[in-house]
PDB file of C-alpha atoms in Angstrom:
ATOM      1  CA  MET A 856     245.398 122.635 179.493  1.00 42.00           C
ATOM      2  CA  LYS A 857     247.678 124.745 176.638  1.00 38.00           C
ATOM      3  CA  LYS A 858     247.033 122.407 174.441  1.00 38.00           C
ATOM      4  CA  HIS A 859     243.747 122.307 174.616  1.00 42.00           C
ATOM      5  CA  ILE A 860     243.845 126.250 174.762  1.00 36.00           C
ATOM      6  CA  TYR A 861     245.524 126.153 171.214  1.00 35.00           C
ATOM      7  CA  VAL A 862     243.255 123.785 170.188  1.00 35.00           C
ATOM      8  CA  ILE A 863     240.471 125.758 171.368  1.00 36.00           C
ATOM      9  CA  VAL A 864     241.786 129.200 169.705  1.00 35.00           C
ATOM     10  CA  ASN A 865     242.738 127.583 166.395  1.00 42.00           C
ATOM     11  CA  PHE A 866     238.442 126.878 165.648  1.00 38.00           C
ATOM     12  CA  ALA A 867     237.748 129.939 166.739  1.00 40.00           C
ATOM     13  CA  TRP A 868     240.163 131.618 164.327  1.00 39.00           C
ATOM     14  CA  LEU A 869     239.211 128.462 161.734  1.00 38.00           C
ATOM     15  CA  MET A 870     235.577 129.891 162.347  1.00 40.00           C
ATOM     16  CA  LEU A 871     236.603 133.896 162.131  1.00 37.00           C
ATOM     17  CA  ILE A 872     237.879 132.760 158.284  1.00 35.00           C
ATOM     18  CA  ILE A 873     234.998 130.338 157.540  1.00 38.00           C
ATOM     19  CA  ILE A 874     233.001 132.826 158.283  1.00 39.00           C
ATOM     20  CA  GLY A 875     234.700 136.361 156.156  1.00 43.00           C
ATOM     21  CA  CYS A 876     234.754 134.173 153.125  1.00 42.00           C
ATOM     22  CA  SER A 877     230.622 133.589 153.272  1.00 41.00           C
ATOM     23  CA  LYS A 878     231.045 137.739 153.568  1.00 41.00           C
ATOM     24  CA  ASN A 879     233.615 138.820 150.942  1.00 43.00           C
ATOM     25  CA  ASP A 880     231.009 135.568 148.626  1.00 42.00           C
ATOM     26  CA  GLU A 881     228.497 137.726 149.243  1.00 43.00           C
ATOM     27  CA  SER A 882     229.432 141.058 148.621  1.00 43.00           C
ATOM     28  CA  SER A 883     231.635 139.791 146.166  1.00 42.00           C
ATOM     29  CA  GLY A 884     228.736 138.921 143.890  1.00 46.00           C
ATOM     30  CA  PHE A 885     229.693 135.130 144.308  1.00 43.00           C
ATOM     31  CA  VAL A 886     225.980 132.841 145.557  1.00 51.00           C
ATOM     32  CA  ASN A 887     224.049 131.686 143.433  1.00 57.00           C
ATOM     33  CA  THR A 888     221.132 132.599 143.954  1.00 78.00           C
ATOM     34  CA  ARG A 889     220.172 131.869 139.675  1.00 87.00           C
ATOM     35  CA  SER A 890     217.375 129.843 139.432  1.00 92.00           C
ATOM     36  CA  MET A 891     215.685 127.404 136.628  1.00 93.00           C
ATOM     37  CA  GLN A 892     212.582 130.387 136.789  1.00 95.00           C
ATOM     38  CA  ASP A 893     214.703 133.130 136.612  1.00 94.00           C
ATOM     39  CA  VAL A 894     216.029 131.647 133.361  1.00 95.00           C
ATOM     40  CA  ILE A 895     212.593 131.345 131.398  1.00 97.00           C
ATOM     41  CA  ASP A 896     211.455 134.501 132.632  1.00 97.00           C
ATOM     42  CA  GLU A 897     214.340 136.541 130.954  1.00 97.00           C
ATOM     43  CA  PHE A 898     214.288 134.287 127.890  1.00 98.00           C
ATOM     44  CA  ALA A 899     210.862 135.734 127.917  1.00 98.00           C
ATOM     45  CA  GLN A 900     211.513 139.535 127.902  1.00 98.00           C
ATOM     46  CA  LEU A 901     213.736 139.311 125.249  1.00 98.00           C
ATOM     47  CA  GLU A 902     212.887 140.592 121.591  1.00 97.00           C
ATOM     48  CA  PHE A 903     212.980 138.366 118.301  1.00 98.00           C
ATOM     49  CA  SER A 904     212.861 140.053 114.703  1.00 98.00           C
ATOM     50  CA  GLU A 905     213.439 138.585 111.428  1.00 98.00           C
ATOM     51  CA  GLY A 906     216.584 137.381 110.712  1.00 99.00           C
ATOM     52  CA  ILE A 907     219.562 136.798 113.331  1.00 99.00           C
ATOM     53  CA  ASN A 908     219.555 137.493 116.551  1.00 99.00           C
ATOM     54  CA  ASP A 909     222.756 136.269 118.845  1.00 99.00           C
ATOM     55  CA  ILE A 910     221.726 136.495 122.395  1.00 98.00           C
ATOM     56  CA  ILE A 911     223.795 135.388 126.182  1.00 98.00           C
ATOM     57  CA  ILE A 912     221.732 135.155 128.381  1.00 96.00           C
ATOM     58  CA  GLU A 913     223.092 134.032 132.132  1.00 94.00           C
ATOM     59  CA  GLY A 914     222.546 130.309 133.385  1.00 92.00           C
ATOM     60  CA  PRO A 915     221.356 128.869 135.862  1.00 91.00           C
ATOM     61  CA  PHE A 916     222.979 128.461 138.618  1.00 70.00           C
ATOM     62  CA  SER A 917     225.438 131.914 138.231  1.00 60.00           C
ATOM     63  CA  SER A 918     227.136 129.266 137.338  1.00 67.00           C
ATOM     64  CA  THR A 919     226.692 129.048 133.361  1.00 84.00           C
ATOM     65  CA  VAL A 920     226.615 131.506 130.543  1.00 93.00           C
ATOM     66  CA  TRP A 921     224.715 130.808 127.644  1.00 96.00           C
ATOM     67  CA  LYS A 922     225.515 131.581 124.042  1.00 98.00           C
ATOM     68  CA  PHE A 923     222.955 131.283 121.638  1.00 99.00           C
ATOM     69  CA  ARG A 924     222.130 132.446 118.106  1.00 99.00           C
ATOM     70  CA  VAL A 925     218.689 132.323 117.368  1.00 99.00           C
ATOM     71  CA  ILE A 926     217.783 132.704 112.937  1.00 99.00           C
ATOM     72  CA  ILE A 927     213.620 133.719 112.523  1.00 99.00           C
ATOM     73  CA  PRO A 928     212.337 133.425 108.623  1.00 99.00           C
ATOM     74  CA  VAL A 929     210.913 136.076 107.461  1.00 98.00           C
ATOM     75  CA  GLY A 930     207.002 136.442 107.728  1.00 98.00           C
ATOM     76  CA  ALA A 931     207.554 133.191 110.718  1.00 99.00           C
ATOM     77  CA  SER A 932     204.106 134.435 112.662  1.00 98.00           C
ATOM     78  CA  GLU A 933     201.348 132.544 114.709  1.00 98.00           C
ATOM     79  CA  LEU A 934     199.648 132.438 111.691  1.00 98.00           C
ATOM     80  CA  ASN A 935     202.654 130.877 109.877  1.00 99.00           C
ATOM     81  CA  LYS A 936     204.734 128.815 112.587  1.00 99.00           C
ATOM     82  CA  ARG A 937     207.959 127.526 111.106  1.00 99.00           C
ATOM     83  CA  PRO A 938     209.570 123.865 112.281  1.00 99.00           C
ATOM     84  CA  LEU A 939     212.146 124.557 114.218  1.00 99.00           C
ATOM     85  CA  ILE A 940     215.948 122.944 113.582  1.00 99.00           C
ATOM     86  CA  VAL A 941     218.601 123.055 116.849  1.00 99.00           C
ATOM     87  CA  CYS A 942     222.096 123.275 115.662  1.00 99.00           C
ATOM     88  CA  LEU A 943     224.759 121.784 116.890  1.00 99.00           C
ATOM     89  CA  HIS A 944     228.739 122.515 115.749  1.00 98.00           C
ATOM     90  CA  GLY A 945     231.449 121.435 115.665  1.00 98.00           C
ATOM     91  CA  GLY A 946     234.381 121.881 116.897  1.00 97.00           C
ATOM     92  CA  ALA A 947     233.092 121.741 120.301  1.00 97.00           C
ATOM     93  CA  THR A 948     236.603 121.755 122.722  1.00 96.00           C
ATOM     94  CA  ALA A 949     238.788 124.051 119.863  1.00 95.00           C
ATOM     95  CA  PRO A 950     239.543 126.663 121.797  1.00 91.00           C
ATOM     96  CA  GLY A 951     238.115 129.251 119.569  1.00 87.00           C
ATOM     97  CA  ALA A 952     234.775 127.154 120.137  1.00 94.00           C
ATOM     98  CA  SER A 953     233.138 130.619 122.226  1.00 95.00           C
ATOM     99  CA  ASP A 954     231.995 132.515 118.911  1.00 97.00           C
ATOM    100  CA  LEU A 955     231.616 128.574 116.416  1.00 98.00           C
ATOM    101  CA  HIS A 956     227.283 129.561 117.133  1.00 98.00           C
ATOM    102  CA  THR A 957     228.246 132.144 115.125  1.00 98.00           C
ATOM    103  CA  PHE A 958     228.941 130.355 111.291  1.00 98.00           C
ATOM    104  CA  THR A 959     225.702 130.024 109.962  1.00 98.00           C
ATOM    105  CA  GLY A 960     226.484 131.336 106.973  1.00 98.00           C
ATOM    106  CA  CYS A 961     228.733 127.877 105.830  1.00 97.00           C
ATOM    107  CA  LEU A 962     226.327 125.168 106.450  1.00 99.00           C
ATOM    108  CA  GLU A 963     223.062 125.829 108.232  1.00 99.00           C
ATOM    109  CA  VAL A 964     221.176 128.250 106.111  1.00 99.00           C
ATOM    110  CA  PRO A 965     221.874 127.598 103.191  1.00 99.00           C
ATOM    111  CA  GLY A 966     221.613 123.728 103.615  1.00 99.00           C
ATOM    112  CA  LEU A 967     218.580 123.799 105.206  1.00 99.00           C
ATOM    113  CA  ILE A 968     216.835 127.067 103.565  1.00 98.00           C
ATOM    114  CA  ASP A 969     214.434 125.015 101.656  1.00 99.00           C
ATOM    115  CA  LEU A 970     211.976 124.721 105.189  1.00 99.00           C
ATOM    116  CA  GLU A 971     211.913 127.927 105.938  1.00 99.00           C
ATOM    117  CA  PRO A 972     212.901 127.446 109.541  1.00 99.00           C
ATOM    118  CA  ILE A 973     213.717 128.812 112.966  1.00 99.00           C
ATOM    119  CA  LEU A 974     216.857 127.852 114.262  1.00 99.00           C
ATOM    120  CA  LEU A 975     218.510 127.585 117.109  1.00 99.00           C
ATOM    121  CA  CYS A 976     221.858 127.442 117.575  1.00 99.00           C
ATOM    122  CA  PRO A 977     223.671 127.531 121.085  1.00 98.00           C
ATOM    123  CA  ASN A 978     227.346 127.624 121.638  1.00 98.00           C
ATOM    124  CA  SER A 979     229.288 124.339 123.524  1.00 96.00           C
ATOM    125  CA  GLY A 980     230.966 126.338 126.173  1.00 94.00           C
ATOM    126  CA  GLY A 981     234.188 124.791 124.893  1.00 94.00           C
ATOM    127  CA  SER A 982     232.852 120.824 126.408  1.00 94.00           C
ATOM    128  CA  ILE A 983     231.642 117.956 124.053  1.00 96.00           C
ATOM    129  CA  TRP A 984     227.558 118.171 123.562  1.00 97.00           C
ATOM    130  CA  TYR A 985     226.482 115.606 126.466  1.00 94.00           C
ATOM    131  CA  SER A 986     229.387 115.272 128.378  1.00 87.00           C
ATOM    132  CA  ILE A 987     228.454 117.663 131.974  1.00 88.00           C
ATOM    133  CA  PRO A 988     224.757 117.326 133.306  1.00 90.00           C
ATOM    134  CA  GLU A 989     224.452 120.792 132.542  1.00 90.00           C
ATOM    135  CA  GLN A 990     225.479 120.787 128.039  1.00 93.00           C
ATOM    136  CA  GLU A 991     222.133 118.488 128.078  1.00 95.00           C
ATOM    137  CA  GLU A 992     220.244 121.637 130.290  1.00 95.00           C
ATOM    138  CA  LYS A 993     221.451 124.639 128.065  1.00 96.00           C
ATOM    139  CA  VAL A 994     219.973 122.114 125.623  1.00 98.00           C
ATOM    140  CA  LEU A 995     216.706 121.239 125.725  1.00 98.00           C
ATOM    141  CA  THR A 996     216.177 124.326 127.909  1.00 98.00           C
ATOM    142  CA  LEU A 997     216.413 126.658 124.684  1.00 98.00           C
ATOM    143  CA  THR A 998     214.756 123.618 123.012  1.00 99.00           C
ATOM    144  CA  ASN A 999     211.828 124.386 125.319  1.00 99.00           C
ATOM    145  CA  LEU A1000     212.337 128.198 126.275  1.00 99.00           C
ATOM    146  CA  VAL A1001     211.843 128.700 121.721  1.00 99.00           C
ATOM    147  CA  LYS A1002     209.483 126.857 121.609  1.00 98.00           C
ATOM    148  CA  GLN A1003     207.029 128.122 124.149  1.00 98.00           C
ATOM    149  CA  ASN A1004     208.461 131.624 123.262  1.00 99.00           C
ATOM    150  CA  LEU A1005     208.614 131.414 119.132  1.00 99.00           C
ATOM    151  CA  PRO A1006     206.159 130.905 116.617  1.00 99.00           C
ATOM    152  CA  VAL A1007     207.891 127.061 116.152  1.00 99.00           C
ATOM    153  CA  ASP A1008     205.557 124.123 114.859  1.00 99.00           C
ATOM    154  CA  LEU A1009     205.322 121.499 117.571  1.00 98.00           C
ATOM    155  CA  ASN A1010     205.032 118.955 115.036  1.00 98.00           C
ATOM    156  CA  ARG A1011     208.182 119.169 112.847  1.00 99.00           C
ATOM    157  CA  ILE A1012     211.224 119.502 114.738  1.00 99.00           C
ATOM    158  CA  ALA A1013     214.004 118.306 114.863  1.00 99.00           C
ATOM    159  CA  ILE A1014     218.166 118.526 115.535  1.00 99.00           C
ATOM    160  CA  MET A1015     221.229 118.112 113.086  1.00 99.00           C
ATOM    161  CA  GLY A1016     224.714 118.610 113.657  1.00 99.00           C
ATOM    162  CA  TYR A1017     228.313 118.492 112.324  1.00 99.00           C
ATOM    163  CA  SER A1018     231.612 116.069 113.528  1.00 99.00           C
ATOM    164  CA  ASP A1019     231.363 115.947 117.165  1.00 97.00           C
ATOM    165  CA  GLY A1020     227.548 118.383 117.299  1.00 99.00           C
ATOM    166  CA  GLY A1021     226.681 114.944 114.230  1.00 99.00           C
ATOM    167  CA  ASN A1022     227.515 112.509 117.139  1.00 98.00           C
ATOM    168  CA  GLY A1023     225.588 115.556 119.926  1.00 98.00           C
ATOM    169  CA  VAL A1024     222.834 114.835 117.437  1.00 99.00           C
ATOM    170  CA  TRP A1025     223.041 110.525 117.866  1.00 98.00           C
ATOM    171  CA  PHE A1026     223.494 111.034 121.723  1.00 97.00           C
ATOM    172  CA  TYR A1027     220.028 113.671 122.506  1.00 98.00           C
ATOM    173  CA  SER A1028     218.111 110.984 119.058  1.00 98.00           C
ATOM    174  CA  GLN A1029     218.990 108.422 121.844  1.00 96.00           C
ATOM    175  CA  TYR A1030     218.322 109.677 125.627  1.00 96.00           C
ATOM    176  CA  TYR A1031     215.626 112.471 124.179  1.00 98.00           C
ATOM    177  CA  PRO A1032     213.879 111.110 121.162  1.00 98.00           C
ATOM    178  CA  GLU A1033     210.125 113.417 122.927  1.00 98.00           C
ATOM    179  CA  ALA A1034     211.648 116.415 121.717  1.00 98.00           C
ATOM    180  CA  PHE A1035     212.703 115.660 118.140  1.00 99.00           C
ATOM    181  CA  SER A1036     211.047 114.719 115.165  1.00 98.00           C
ATOM    182  CA  ALA A1037     214.584 113.648 113.582  1.00 99.00           C
ATOM    183  CA  GLY A1038     218.170 113.446 113.481  1.00 99.00           C
ATOM    184  CA  ILE A1039     220.621 114.693 110.726  1.00 99.00           C
ATOM    185  CA  ALA A1040     223.952 113.915 111.954  1.00 99.00           C
ATOM    186  CA  LEU A1041     226.863 114.798 109.675  1.00 99.00           C
ATOM    187  CA  SER A1042     230.590 113.775 109.734  1.00 99.00           C
ATOM    188  CA  SER A1043     229.592 112.247 113.359  1.00 98.00           C
ATOM    189  CA  SER A1044     231.088 108.912 114.947  1.00 98.00           C
ATOM    190  CA  TYR A1045     228.748 107.535 117.800  1.00 96.00           C
ATOM    191  CA  ASN A1046     228.878 104.063 119.066  1.00 94.00           C
ATOM    192  CA  PRO A1047     225.658 102.854 119.908  1.00 89.00           C
ATOM    193  CA  VAL A1048     225.818 100.403 121.285  1.00 85.00           C
ATOM    194  CA  ARG A1049     226.239  99.990 124.919  1.00 82.00           C
ATOM    195  CA  PRO A1050     228.619  98.359 127.750  1.00 83.00           C
ATOM    196  CA  ASP A1051     227.082  95.086 127.560  1.00 88.00           C
ATOM    197  CA  ASN A1052     228.225  95.490 123.996  1.00 86.00           C
ATOM    198  CA  VAL A1053     223.697  95.527 122.972  1.00 90.00           C
ATOM    199  CA  PRO A1054     223.159  98.177 120.967  1.00 91.00           C
ATOM    200  CA  VAL A1055     220.950 100.183 121.422  1.00 93.00           C
ATOM    201  CA  MET A1056     217.382 101.270 119.136  1.00 96.00           C
ATOM    202  CA  ILE A1057     216.649 104.748 118.359  1.00 98.00           C
ATOM    203  CA  SER A1058     213.206 105.026 118.513  1.00 98.00           C
ATOM    204  CA  ILE A1059     213.204 108.727 115.731  1.00 99.00           C
ATOM    205  CA  PRO A1060     214.812 108.627 112.356  1.00 99.00           C
ATOM    206  CA  MET A1061     218.069 108.642 111.720  1.00 99.00           C
ATOM    207  CA  TYR A1062     220.073 110.692 108.090  1.00 99.00           C
ATOM    208  CA  VAL A1063     223.507 110.524 108.615  1.00 99.00           C
ATOM    209  CA  ILE A1064     225.620 112.003 106.011  1.00 99.00           C
ATOM    210  CA  HIS A1065     229.728 110.400 106.643  1.00 99.00           C
ATOM    211  CA  GLY A1066     232.105 111.992 103.235  1.00 99.00           C
ATOM    212  CA  GLU A1067     233.722 108.916 101.725  1.00 99.00           C
ATOM    213  CA  ASN A1068     237.235 110.271 102.561  1.00 99.00           C
ATOM    214  CA  ASP A1069     236.977 111.804 106.545  1.00 99.00           C
ATOM    215  CA  GLN A1070     240.676 111.235 107.645  1.00 98.00           C
ATOM    216  CA  LEU A1071     238.990 112.734 111.547  1.00 98.00           C
ATOM    217  CA  PHE A1072     236.103 110.219 111.510  1.00 98.00           C
ATOM    218  CA  PRO A1073     236.778 106.654 109.152  1.00 98.00           C
ATOM    219  CA  LEU A1074     234.133 106.326 107.412  1.00 98.00           C
ATOM    220  CA  GLU A1075     234.776 102.566 107.633  1.00 98.00           C
ATOM    221  CA  LEU A1076     234.010 103.105 112.016  1.00 97.00           C
ATOM    222  CA  THR A1077     231.352 105.172 111.217  1.00 98.00           C
ATOM    223  CA  GLN A1078     230.078 102.195 109.227  1.00 98.00           C
ATOM    224  CA  SER A1079     230.686  99.932 111.321  1.00 96.00           C
ATOM    225  CA  TYR A1080     228.041 102.428 113.880  1.00 96.00           C
ATOM    226  CA  ILE A1081     225.716 102.887 111.851  1.00 97.00           C
ATOM    227  CA  ASP A1082     225.398  98.628 110.433  1.00 96.00           C
ATOM    228  CA  ALA A1083     224.968  98.250 114.675  1.00 94.00           C
ATOM    229  CA  SER A1084     222.382 100.881 115.309  1.00 97.00           C
ATOM    230  CA  LEU A1085     220.372  99.130 112.043  1.00 97.00           C
ATOM    231  CA  GLU A1086     220.722  95.776 113.134  1.00 94.00           C
ATOM    232  CA  ALA A1087     219.256  97.186 116.368  1.00 96.00           C
ATOM    233  CA  GLY A1088     215.948  98.469 115.141  1.00 98.00           C
ATOM    234  CA  THR A1089     217.378 102.000 114.198  1.00 98.00           C
ATOM    235  CA  ASP A1090     214.950 104.077 111.252  1.00 99.00           C
ATOM    236  CA  ILE A1091     219.130 105.241 108.994  1.00 99.00           C
ATOM    237  CA  THR A1092     219.283 107.370 106.047  1.00 99.00           C
ATOM    238  CA  PHE A1093     222.989 106.400 105.255  1.00 99.00           C
ATOM    239  CA  VAL A1094     223.773 108.464 102.423  1.00 99.00           C
ATOM    240  CA  ILE A1095     228.114 109.063 101.446  1.00 99.00           C
ATOM    241  CA  ALA A1096     229.092 112.205 100.026  1.00 99.00           C
ATOM    242  CA  GLU A1097     231.752 110.465  97.611  1.00 98.00           C
ATOM    243  CA  GLY A1098     235.142 112.373  97.857  1.00 98.00           C
ATOM    244  CA  LEU A1099     234.430 114.987 100.859  1.00 99.00           C
ATOM    245  CA  GLU A1100     236.511 114.719 103.420  1.00 98.00           C
ATOM    246  CA  HIS A1101     236.130 116.599 106.848  1.00 98.00           C
ATOM    247  CA  TYR A1102     237.243 119.253 107.887  1.00 97.00           C
ATOM    248  CA  ASN A1103     235.020 122.006 104.836  1.00 96.00           C
ATOM    249  CA  SER A1104     232.632 121.452 105.928  1.00 98.00           C
ATOM    250  CA  CYS A1105     230.761 124.155 103.138  1.00 98.00           C
ATOM    251  CA  THR A1106     230.678 120.801 100.558  1.00 99.00           C
ATOM    252  CA  TYR A1107     228.280 119.024 101.951  1.00 99.00           C
ATOM    253  CA  VAL A1108     225.463 121.718 101.205  1.00 99.00           C
ATOM    254  CA  PRO A1109     224.107 119.655  98.700  1.00 99.00           C
ATOM    255  CA  TYR A1110     223.639 116.897 100.924  1.00 99.00           C
ATOM    256  CA  LEU A1111     222.324 118.795 103.803  1.00 99.00           C
ATOM    257  CA  LEU A1112     219.092 119.560 100.817  1.00 99.00           C
ATOM    258  CA  ASP A1113     218.830 116.030 100.079  1.00 99.00           C
ATOM    259  CA  ALA A1114     218.425 115.721 104.068  1.00 99.00           C
ATOM    260  CA  ALA A1115     216.285 118.412 104.365  1.00 99.00           C
ATOM    261  CA  THR A1116     213.712 116.908 101.780  1.00 99.00           C
ATOM    262  CA  TRP A1117     213.488 113.982 103.273  1.00 99.00           C
ATOM    263  CA  LEU A1118     212.947 115.506 106.818  1.00 99.00           C
ATOM    264  CA  GLN A1119     209.700 117.434 104.575  1.00 98.00           C
ATOM    265  CA  ASN A1120     208.007 114.539 103.248  1.00 98.00           C
ATOM    266  CA  ASP A1121     209.355 111.114 104.414  1.00 99.00           C
ATOM    267  CA  VAL A1122     209.618 112.455 107.890  1.00 99.00           C
ATOM    268  CA  TRP A1123     206.725 115.341 108.765  1.00 98.00           C
ATOM    269  CA  ASP A1124     204.471 114.898 106.186  1.00 92.00           C
TER     270      ASP A1124
END
């Protein structure tokens, strides 16, 4: 009998702890009440200006913070809609990744200047660009919100990235081709072969740039992945950057300028 009383008392005590914790969570603000609609509504209220706009908003379900940069060219308007380029930075898991989306003056801005695009540069939040569902949700949701709220030419949307950001370009081009008209991957190393060893065809054109002396992603390995993707039927323009290595993305500006010309003349026009 005492044993039964002991069990009942302990069960009641456990329930009090659970209820108390629930109340503490509510009072401490840990209840996940933020919805995707809240994110959409907040974005619609943001005020953007020409030039650099650095923004932080709370992601859905109160579980994440979305940091991103939007750069709007002078003269963009509903009468002068601009291309949209989504830019995925490298070093996605690096200790200093929290600010890497703001380093746009080295490669993205000078390399894409001829397009006069709107640039959307999300922050990785310390995770690989496609390692968790929340990353995909962030990239795709922000892309859609920029399309809906800024003067974007919906027929001219592309994605570009450097290093593991370039790997992200391959991923989003492969799995979300409806979102982009082309992908530009720099210094990347992405295996397009499925677990059953069947190479995957990517349905949108790719422009791939790789340094001849890349220390992180050897040229030979990237070349083998590209060959497999070409074999599957992917439309790839592959350019080897002579003498360039991995850890100086600024030196790739001339090659990105060429990629922008390809995008304008061969994909969009």
